[in-house]
CSV table of C-alpha atoms in Angstrom, one decimal:
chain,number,residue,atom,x,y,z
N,1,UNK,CA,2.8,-4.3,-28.4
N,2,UNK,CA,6.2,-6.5,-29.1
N,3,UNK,CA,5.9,-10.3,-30.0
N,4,UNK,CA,7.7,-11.1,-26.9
N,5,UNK,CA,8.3,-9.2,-23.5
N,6,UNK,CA,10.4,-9.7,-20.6
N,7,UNK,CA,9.2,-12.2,-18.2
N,8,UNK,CA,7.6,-10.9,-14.9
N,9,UNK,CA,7.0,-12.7,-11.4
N,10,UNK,CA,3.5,-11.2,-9.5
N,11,UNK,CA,3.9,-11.7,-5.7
N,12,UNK,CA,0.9,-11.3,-3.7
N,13,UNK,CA,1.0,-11.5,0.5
N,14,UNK,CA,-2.3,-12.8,1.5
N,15,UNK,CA,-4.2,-12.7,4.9
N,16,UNK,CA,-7.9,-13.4,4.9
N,17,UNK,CA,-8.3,-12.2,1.8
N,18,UNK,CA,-11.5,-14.5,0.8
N,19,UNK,CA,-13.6,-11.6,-0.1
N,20,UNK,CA,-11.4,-10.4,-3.0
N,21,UNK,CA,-9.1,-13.3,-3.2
N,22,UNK,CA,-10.0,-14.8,-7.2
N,23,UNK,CA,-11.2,-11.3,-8.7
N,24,UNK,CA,-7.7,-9.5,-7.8
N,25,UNK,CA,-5.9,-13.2,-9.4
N,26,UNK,CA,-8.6,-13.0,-12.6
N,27,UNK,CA,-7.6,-9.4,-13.0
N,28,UNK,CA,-3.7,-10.6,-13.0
N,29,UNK,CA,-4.2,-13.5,-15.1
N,30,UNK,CA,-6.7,-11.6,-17.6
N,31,UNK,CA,-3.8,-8.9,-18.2
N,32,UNK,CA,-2.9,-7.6,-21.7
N,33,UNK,CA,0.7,-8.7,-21.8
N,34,UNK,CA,2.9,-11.2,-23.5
N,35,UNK,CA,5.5,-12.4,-21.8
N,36,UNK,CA,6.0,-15.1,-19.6
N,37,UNK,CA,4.3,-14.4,-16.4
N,38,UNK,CA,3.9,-16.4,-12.6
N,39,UNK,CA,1.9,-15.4,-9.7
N,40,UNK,CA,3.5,-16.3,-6.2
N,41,UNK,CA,0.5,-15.7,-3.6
N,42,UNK,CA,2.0,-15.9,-0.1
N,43,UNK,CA,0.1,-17.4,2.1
N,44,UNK,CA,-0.5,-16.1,6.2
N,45,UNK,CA,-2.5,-17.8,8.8
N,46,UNK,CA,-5.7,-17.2,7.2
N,47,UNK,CA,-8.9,-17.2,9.2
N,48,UNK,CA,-11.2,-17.6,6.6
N,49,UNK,CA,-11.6,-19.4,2.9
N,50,UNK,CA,-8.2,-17.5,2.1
N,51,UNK,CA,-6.0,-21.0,1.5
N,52,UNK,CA,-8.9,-22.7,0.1
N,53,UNK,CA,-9.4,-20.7,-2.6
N,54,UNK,CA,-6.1,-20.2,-3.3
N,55,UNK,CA,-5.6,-23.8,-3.9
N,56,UNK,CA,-8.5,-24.2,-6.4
N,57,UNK,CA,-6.6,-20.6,-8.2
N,58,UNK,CA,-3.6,-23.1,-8.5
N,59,UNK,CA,-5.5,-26.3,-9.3
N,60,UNK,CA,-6.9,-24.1,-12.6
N,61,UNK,CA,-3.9,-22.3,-13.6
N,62,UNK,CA,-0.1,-23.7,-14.0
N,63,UNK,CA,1.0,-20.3,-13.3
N,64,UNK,CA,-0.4,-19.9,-10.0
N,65,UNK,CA,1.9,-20.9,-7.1
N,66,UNK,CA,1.9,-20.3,-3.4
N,67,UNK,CA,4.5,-20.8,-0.3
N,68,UNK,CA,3.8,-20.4,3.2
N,69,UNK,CA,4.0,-17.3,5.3
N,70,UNK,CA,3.7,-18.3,9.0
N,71,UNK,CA,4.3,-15.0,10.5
N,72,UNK,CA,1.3,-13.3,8.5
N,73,UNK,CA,3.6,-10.1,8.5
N,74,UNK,CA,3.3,-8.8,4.8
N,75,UNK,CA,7.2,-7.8,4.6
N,76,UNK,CA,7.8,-11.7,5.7
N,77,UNK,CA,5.4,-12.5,2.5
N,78,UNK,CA,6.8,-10.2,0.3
N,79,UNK,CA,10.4,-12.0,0.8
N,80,UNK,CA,9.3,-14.9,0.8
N,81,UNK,CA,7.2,-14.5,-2.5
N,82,UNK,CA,10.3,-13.0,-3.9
N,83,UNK,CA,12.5,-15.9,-3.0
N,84,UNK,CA,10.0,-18.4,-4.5
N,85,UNK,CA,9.8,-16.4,-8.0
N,86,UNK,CA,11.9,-16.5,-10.5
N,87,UNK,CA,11.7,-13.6,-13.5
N,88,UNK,CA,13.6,-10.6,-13.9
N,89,UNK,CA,10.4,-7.7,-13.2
N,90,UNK,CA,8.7,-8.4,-9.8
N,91,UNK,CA,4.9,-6.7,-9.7
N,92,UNK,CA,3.8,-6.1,-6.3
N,93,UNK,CA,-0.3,-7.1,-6.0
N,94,UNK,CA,-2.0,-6.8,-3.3
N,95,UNK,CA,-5.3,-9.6,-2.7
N,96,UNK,CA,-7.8,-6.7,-2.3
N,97,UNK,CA,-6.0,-4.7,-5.6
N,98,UNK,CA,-7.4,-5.3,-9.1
N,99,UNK,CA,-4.9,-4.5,-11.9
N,100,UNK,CA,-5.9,-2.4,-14.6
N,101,UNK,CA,-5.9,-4.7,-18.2
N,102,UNK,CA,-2.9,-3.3,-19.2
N,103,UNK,CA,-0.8,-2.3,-15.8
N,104,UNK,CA,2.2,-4.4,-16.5
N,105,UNK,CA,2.4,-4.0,-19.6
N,106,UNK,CA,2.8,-0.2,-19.3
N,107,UNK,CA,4.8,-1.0,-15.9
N,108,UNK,CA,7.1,-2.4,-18.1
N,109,UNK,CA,7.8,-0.1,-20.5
N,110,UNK,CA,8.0,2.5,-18.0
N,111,UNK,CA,11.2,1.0,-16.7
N,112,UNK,CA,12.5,1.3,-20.0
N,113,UNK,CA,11.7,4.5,-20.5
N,114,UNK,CA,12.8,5.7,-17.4
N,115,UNK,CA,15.7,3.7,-16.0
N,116,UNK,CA,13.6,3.5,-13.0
N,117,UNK,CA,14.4,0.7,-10.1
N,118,UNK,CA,10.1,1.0,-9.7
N,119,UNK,CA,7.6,2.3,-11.1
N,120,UNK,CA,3.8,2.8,-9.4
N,121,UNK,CA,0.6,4.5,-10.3
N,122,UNK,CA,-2.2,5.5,-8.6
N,123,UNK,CA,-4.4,3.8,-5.4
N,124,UNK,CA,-8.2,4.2,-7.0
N,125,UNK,CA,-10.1,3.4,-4.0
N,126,UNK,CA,-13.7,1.9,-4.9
N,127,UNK,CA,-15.8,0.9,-2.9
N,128,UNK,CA,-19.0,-1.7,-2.9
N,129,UNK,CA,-21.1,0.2,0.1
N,130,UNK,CA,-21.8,3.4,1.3
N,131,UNK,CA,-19.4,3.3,3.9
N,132,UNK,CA,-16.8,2.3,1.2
N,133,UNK,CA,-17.3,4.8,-1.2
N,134,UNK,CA,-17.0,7.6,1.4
N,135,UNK,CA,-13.6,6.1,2.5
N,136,UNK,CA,-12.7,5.8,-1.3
N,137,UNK,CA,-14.1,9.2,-1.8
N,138,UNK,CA,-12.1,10.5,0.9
N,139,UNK,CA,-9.0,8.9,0.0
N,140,UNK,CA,-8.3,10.4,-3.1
N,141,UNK,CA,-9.6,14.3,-1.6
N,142,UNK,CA,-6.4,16.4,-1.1
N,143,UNK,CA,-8.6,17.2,2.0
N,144,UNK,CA,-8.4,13.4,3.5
N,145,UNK,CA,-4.7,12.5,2.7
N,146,UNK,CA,-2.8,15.9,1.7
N,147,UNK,CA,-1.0,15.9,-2.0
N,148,UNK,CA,0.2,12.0,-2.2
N,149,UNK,CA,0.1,11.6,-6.3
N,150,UNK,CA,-0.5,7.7,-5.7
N,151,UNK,CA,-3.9,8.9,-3.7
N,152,UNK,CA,-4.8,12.2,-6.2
N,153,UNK,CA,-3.3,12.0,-9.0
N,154,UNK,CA,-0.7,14.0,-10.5
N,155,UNK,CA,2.1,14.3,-13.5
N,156,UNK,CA,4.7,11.5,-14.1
N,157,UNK,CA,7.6,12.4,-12.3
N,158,UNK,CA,10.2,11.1,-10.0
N,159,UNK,CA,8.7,10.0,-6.4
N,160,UNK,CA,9.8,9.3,-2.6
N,161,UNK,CA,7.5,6.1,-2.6
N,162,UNK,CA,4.8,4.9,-5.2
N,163,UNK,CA,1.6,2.1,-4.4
N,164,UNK,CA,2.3,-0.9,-4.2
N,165,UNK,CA,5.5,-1.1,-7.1
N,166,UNK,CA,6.6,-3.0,-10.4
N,167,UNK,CA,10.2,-3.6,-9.3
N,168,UNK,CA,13.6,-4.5,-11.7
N,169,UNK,CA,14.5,-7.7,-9.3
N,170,UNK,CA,18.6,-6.8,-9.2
N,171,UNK,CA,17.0,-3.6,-7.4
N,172,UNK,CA,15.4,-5.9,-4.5
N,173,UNK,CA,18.3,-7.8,-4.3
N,174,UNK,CA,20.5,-4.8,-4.0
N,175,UNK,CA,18.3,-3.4,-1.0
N,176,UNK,CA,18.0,-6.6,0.3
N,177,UNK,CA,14.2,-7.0,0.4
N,178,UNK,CA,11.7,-5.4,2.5
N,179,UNK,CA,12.5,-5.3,6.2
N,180,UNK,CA,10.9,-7.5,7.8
N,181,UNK,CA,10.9,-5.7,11.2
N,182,UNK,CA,8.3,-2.8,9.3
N,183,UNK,CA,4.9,-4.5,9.7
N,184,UNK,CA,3.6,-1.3,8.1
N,185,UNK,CA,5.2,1.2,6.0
N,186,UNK,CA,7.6,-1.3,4.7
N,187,UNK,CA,6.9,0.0,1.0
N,188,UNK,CA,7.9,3.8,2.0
N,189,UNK,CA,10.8,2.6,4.0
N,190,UNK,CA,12.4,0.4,0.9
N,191,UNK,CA,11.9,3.0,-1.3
N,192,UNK,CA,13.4,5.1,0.8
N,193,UNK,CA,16.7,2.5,0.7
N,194,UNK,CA,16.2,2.1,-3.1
N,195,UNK,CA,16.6,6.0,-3.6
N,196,UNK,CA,19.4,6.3,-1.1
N,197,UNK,CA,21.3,3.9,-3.1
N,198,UNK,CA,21.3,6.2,-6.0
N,199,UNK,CA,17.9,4.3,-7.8
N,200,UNK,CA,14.9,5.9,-9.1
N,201,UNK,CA,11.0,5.7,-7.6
N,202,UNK,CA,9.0,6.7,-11.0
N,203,UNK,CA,5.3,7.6,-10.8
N,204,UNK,CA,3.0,8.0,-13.3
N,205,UNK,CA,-0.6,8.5,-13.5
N,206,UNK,CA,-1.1,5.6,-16.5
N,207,UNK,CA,-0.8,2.9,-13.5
N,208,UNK,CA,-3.9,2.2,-12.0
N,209,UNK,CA,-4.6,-0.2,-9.5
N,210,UNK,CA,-8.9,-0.8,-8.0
N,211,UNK,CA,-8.2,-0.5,-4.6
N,212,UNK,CA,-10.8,-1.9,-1.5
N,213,UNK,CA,-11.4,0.2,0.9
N,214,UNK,CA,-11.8,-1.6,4.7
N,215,UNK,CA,-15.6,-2.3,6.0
N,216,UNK,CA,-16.2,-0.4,8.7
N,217,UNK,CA,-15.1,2.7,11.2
N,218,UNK,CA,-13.0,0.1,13.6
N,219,UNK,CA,-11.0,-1.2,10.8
N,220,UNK,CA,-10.4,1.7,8.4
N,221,UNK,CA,-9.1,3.5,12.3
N,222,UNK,CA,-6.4,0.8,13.0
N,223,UNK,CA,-5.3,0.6,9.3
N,224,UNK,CA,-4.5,4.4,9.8
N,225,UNK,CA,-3.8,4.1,13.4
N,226,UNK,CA,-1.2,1.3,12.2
N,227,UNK,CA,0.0,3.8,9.2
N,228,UNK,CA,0.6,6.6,11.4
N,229,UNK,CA,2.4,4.7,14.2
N,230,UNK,CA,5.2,2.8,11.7
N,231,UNK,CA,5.7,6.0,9.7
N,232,UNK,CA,7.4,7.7,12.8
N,233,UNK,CA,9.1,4.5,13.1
N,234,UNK,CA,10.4,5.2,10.0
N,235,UNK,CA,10.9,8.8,10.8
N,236,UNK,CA,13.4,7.6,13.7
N,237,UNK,CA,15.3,5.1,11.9
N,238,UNK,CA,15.7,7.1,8.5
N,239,UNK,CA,16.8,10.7,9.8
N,240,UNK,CA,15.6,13.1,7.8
N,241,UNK,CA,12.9,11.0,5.8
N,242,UNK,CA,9.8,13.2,7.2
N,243,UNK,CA,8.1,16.2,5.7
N,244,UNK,CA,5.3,18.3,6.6
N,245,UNK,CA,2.7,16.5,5.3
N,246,UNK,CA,3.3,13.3,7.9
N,247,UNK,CA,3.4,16.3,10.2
N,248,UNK,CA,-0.5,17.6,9.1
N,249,UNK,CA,-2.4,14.9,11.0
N,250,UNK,CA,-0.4,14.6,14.7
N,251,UNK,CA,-0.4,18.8,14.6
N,252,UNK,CA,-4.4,18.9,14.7
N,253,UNK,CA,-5.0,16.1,17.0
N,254,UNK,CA,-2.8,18.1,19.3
N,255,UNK,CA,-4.6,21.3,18.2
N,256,UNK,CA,-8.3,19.8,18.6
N,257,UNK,CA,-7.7,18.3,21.9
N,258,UNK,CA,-5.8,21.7,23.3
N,259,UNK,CA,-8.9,23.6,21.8
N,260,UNK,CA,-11.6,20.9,23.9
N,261,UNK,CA,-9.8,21.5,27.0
N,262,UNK,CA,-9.4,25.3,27.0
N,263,UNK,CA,-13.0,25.7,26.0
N,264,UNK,CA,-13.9,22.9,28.5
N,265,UNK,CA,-12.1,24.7,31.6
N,266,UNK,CA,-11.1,28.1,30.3
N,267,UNK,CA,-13.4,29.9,27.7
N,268,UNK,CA,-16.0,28.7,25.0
N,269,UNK,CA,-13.9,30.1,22.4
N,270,UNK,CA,-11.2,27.0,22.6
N,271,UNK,CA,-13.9,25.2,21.0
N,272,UNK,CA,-13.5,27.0,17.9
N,273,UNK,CA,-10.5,24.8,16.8
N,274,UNK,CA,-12.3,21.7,16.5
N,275,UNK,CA,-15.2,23.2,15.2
N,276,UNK,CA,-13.2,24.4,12.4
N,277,UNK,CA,-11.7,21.5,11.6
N,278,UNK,CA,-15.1,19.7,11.7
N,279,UNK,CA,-16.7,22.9,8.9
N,280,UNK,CA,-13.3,22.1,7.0
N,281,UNK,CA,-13.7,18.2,6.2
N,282,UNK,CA,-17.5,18.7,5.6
N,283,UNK,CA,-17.1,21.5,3.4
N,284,UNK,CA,-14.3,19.1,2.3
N,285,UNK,CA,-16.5,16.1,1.6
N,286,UNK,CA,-19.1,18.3,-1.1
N,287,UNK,CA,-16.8,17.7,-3.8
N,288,UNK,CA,-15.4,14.7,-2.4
N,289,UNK,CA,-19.1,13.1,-2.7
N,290,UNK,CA,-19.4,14.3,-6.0
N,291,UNK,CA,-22.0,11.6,-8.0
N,292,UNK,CA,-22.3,9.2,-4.8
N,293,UNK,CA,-25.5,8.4,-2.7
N,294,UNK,CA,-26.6,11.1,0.0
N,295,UNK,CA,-26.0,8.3,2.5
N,296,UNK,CA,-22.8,8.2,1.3
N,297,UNK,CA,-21.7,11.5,0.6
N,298,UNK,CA,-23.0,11.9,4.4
N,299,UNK,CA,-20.2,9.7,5.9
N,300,UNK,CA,-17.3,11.3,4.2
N,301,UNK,CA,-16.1,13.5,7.1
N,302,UNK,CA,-16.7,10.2,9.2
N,303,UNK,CA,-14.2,8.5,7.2
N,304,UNK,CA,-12.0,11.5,7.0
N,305,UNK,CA,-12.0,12.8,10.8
N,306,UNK,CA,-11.2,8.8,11.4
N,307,UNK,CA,-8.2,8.8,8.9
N,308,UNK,CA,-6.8,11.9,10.4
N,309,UNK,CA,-7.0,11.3,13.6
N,310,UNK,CA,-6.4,7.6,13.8
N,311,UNK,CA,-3.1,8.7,12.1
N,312,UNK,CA,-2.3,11.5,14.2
N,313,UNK,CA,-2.5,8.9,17.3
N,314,UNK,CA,-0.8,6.6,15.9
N,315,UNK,CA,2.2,9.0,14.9
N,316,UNK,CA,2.2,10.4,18.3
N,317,UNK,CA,1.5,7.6,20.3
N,318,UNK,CA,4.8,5.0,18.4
N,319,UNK,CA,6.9,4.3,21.3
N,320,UNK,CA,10.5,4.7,21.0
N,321,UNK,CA,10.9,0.9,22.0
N,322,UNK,CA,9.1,0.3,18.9
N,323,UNK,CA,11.8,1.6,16.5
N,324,UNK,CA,14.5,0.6,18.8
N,325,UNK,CA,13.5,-3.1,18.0
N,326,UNK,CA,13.9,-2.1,14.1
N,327,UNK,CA,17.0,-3.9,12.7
N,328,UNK,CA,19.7,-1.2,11.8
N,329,UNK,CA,21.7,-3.6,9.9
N,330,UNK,CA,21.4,-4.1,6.0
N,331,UNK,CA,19.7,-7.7,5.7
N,332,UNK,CA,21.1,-10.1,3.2
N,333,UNK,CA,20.5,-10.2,-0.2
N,334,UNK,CA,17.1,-11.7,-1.3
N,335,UNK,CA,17.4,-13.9,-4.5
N,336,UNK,CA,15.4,-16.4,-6.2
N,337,UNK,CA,15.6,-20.1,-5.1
N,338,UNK,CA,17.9,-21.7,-7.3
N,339,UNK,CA,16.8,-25.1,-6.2
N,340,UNK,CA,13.5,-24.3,-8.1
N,341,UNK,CA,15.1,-23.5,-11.5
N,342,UNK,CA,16.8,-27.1,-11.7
């Protein structure tokens, strides 16, 4: 490792994070770098020990800062975390993420390497439950969310979009930040503005980041709900951005519910659609559950019928007013506050 590296700014949107809060700042803190690092946590309207803690984070460490994010909209966060940092590599973090010891240290020298505008590794889901480890277990199965690298795996390679991101900071400012109008999928849709302008999305398999799963059956279906709803949003504003794999979730909702009502009101034999689908995510979930608890490995098609089809609903159900309300424009460049470097 060089004597000195290039200084890096760690932005964090934060909204009742107190669960993970300290362990996903420790992870940060504790990372196997030397150069000059800060860690900009923005701050949402927390109902919970969120603010707290992050005010004791800052009371222990002089690199630890934080700046208000009334909206609690992560894009609004990300900006504002961005405006309040000052280095030239911007790591994205998220308060539930925990950074592997040496992430930005190898984020770094992927940029090098590469010429990328980001690099991004893998989303290792873990989980601290049953119910967790089935959604973790089911989020990286090619069987729960198709051939996404940053979910399975995969070679180093360019990349349409990459978790969560370790960003040269002229390359935000060029795209002018996240768009704040994308309350979800504002990672995909950047990237998608970063590679339109000529950049590079780099993913490789080195970058790890723990990932926690959400709690129960009613979160983990909005999260996807949410997912699949903004990625059409993005389909209608980007032409041309989607694929067939975005397309794998809506087609058998559509195909599940048409098979319920023709064996419902028509013949028996509609109801082999669904009942397919339900042998395919169990069969699905064996080596999914590979090494977990039996009650666990017994909620993996839970998790994974609730991923699918919370997504497929939410993709078929985004209203067009939705994207309409999208800002088409280019917003202004995001840079660094100035002010804060006199």
């Amino acid at each position: 490792m060089p004597a000195q590296q290039p200084a890096v700014s760690v932005i964090m949107p934060v909204l009742n994070e107190e669960r993970h809060l300290r362990d996903s700042v420790r992870h940060i803190l504790g990372q196997e770098y030397a150069g000059e690092m800060e860690v900009v946590i923005a701050l949402g309207p927390s109902k919970d020990r969120t603010d707290e803690i992050a005010a004791e984070l800052v009371r222990e460490d002089p690199r630890v800062v934080t700046v208000p994010n009334p909206t609690g909209r992560t894009p609004a966060a990300l900006n504002a975390a961005i405006k309040a940092s000052r280095h030239p590599i911007v790591v994205r973090v998220d308060g539930h993420g925990m950074l592997s010891p040496n992430y930005i240290a190898t984020a770094v020298r992927l940029l090098e390497e590469t010429g990328a505008q980001n690099v991004g590794g893998i989303m290792h889901a873990e989980g601290e439950n049953a119910w967790e480890d089935a959604v973790a277990a089911a989020m990286t199965s090619r069987i729960g969310v198709g051939n996404a690298a940053f979910h399975t795996g995969g070679k180093a390679g360019p990349a349409d979009t990459v978790y969560l991101g370790v960003f040269r900071r002229e390359a935000l400012e060029r795209a002018g930040g996240y768009n704040e109008e994308f309350i979800r999928a504002q990672d995909w849709e950047l990237n998608f503005r970063i590679r339109e302008a000529g950049g590079l999305i780099w993913f490789s398999p080195e970058l790890k980041v723990q990932y926690r799963p959400r709690p129960s059956v009613r979160a983990l279906a909005k999260q996807y709900k949410d997912y699949g709803r903004w990625r059409h949003v993005v389909a209608r504003y980007h032409s041309g951005s989607i694929n067939l794999r975005y397309l794998a979730s809506p087609t058998a909702l559509c195909a599940i519910a048409a098979g319920v009502v023709v064996g419902a009101a028509v013949s028996p034999w509609g109801f082999v659609v669904p009942a397919g689908y339900l042998a395919a995510i169990t069969a699905g979930s064996i080596p999914a559950g590979k090494g977990l608890s039996l009650k666990a490995r017994a909620q993996i098609p839970v998790a994974m019928a609730t991923m699918h089809m919370s997504w497929g609903f939410g993709f078929l159900t985004s209203p067009r007013s939705l994207a309409a309300k999208v800002i088409a424009s280019r917003r202004p460049a995001v840079r660094r506050d100035l002010a804060s470097e006199v």
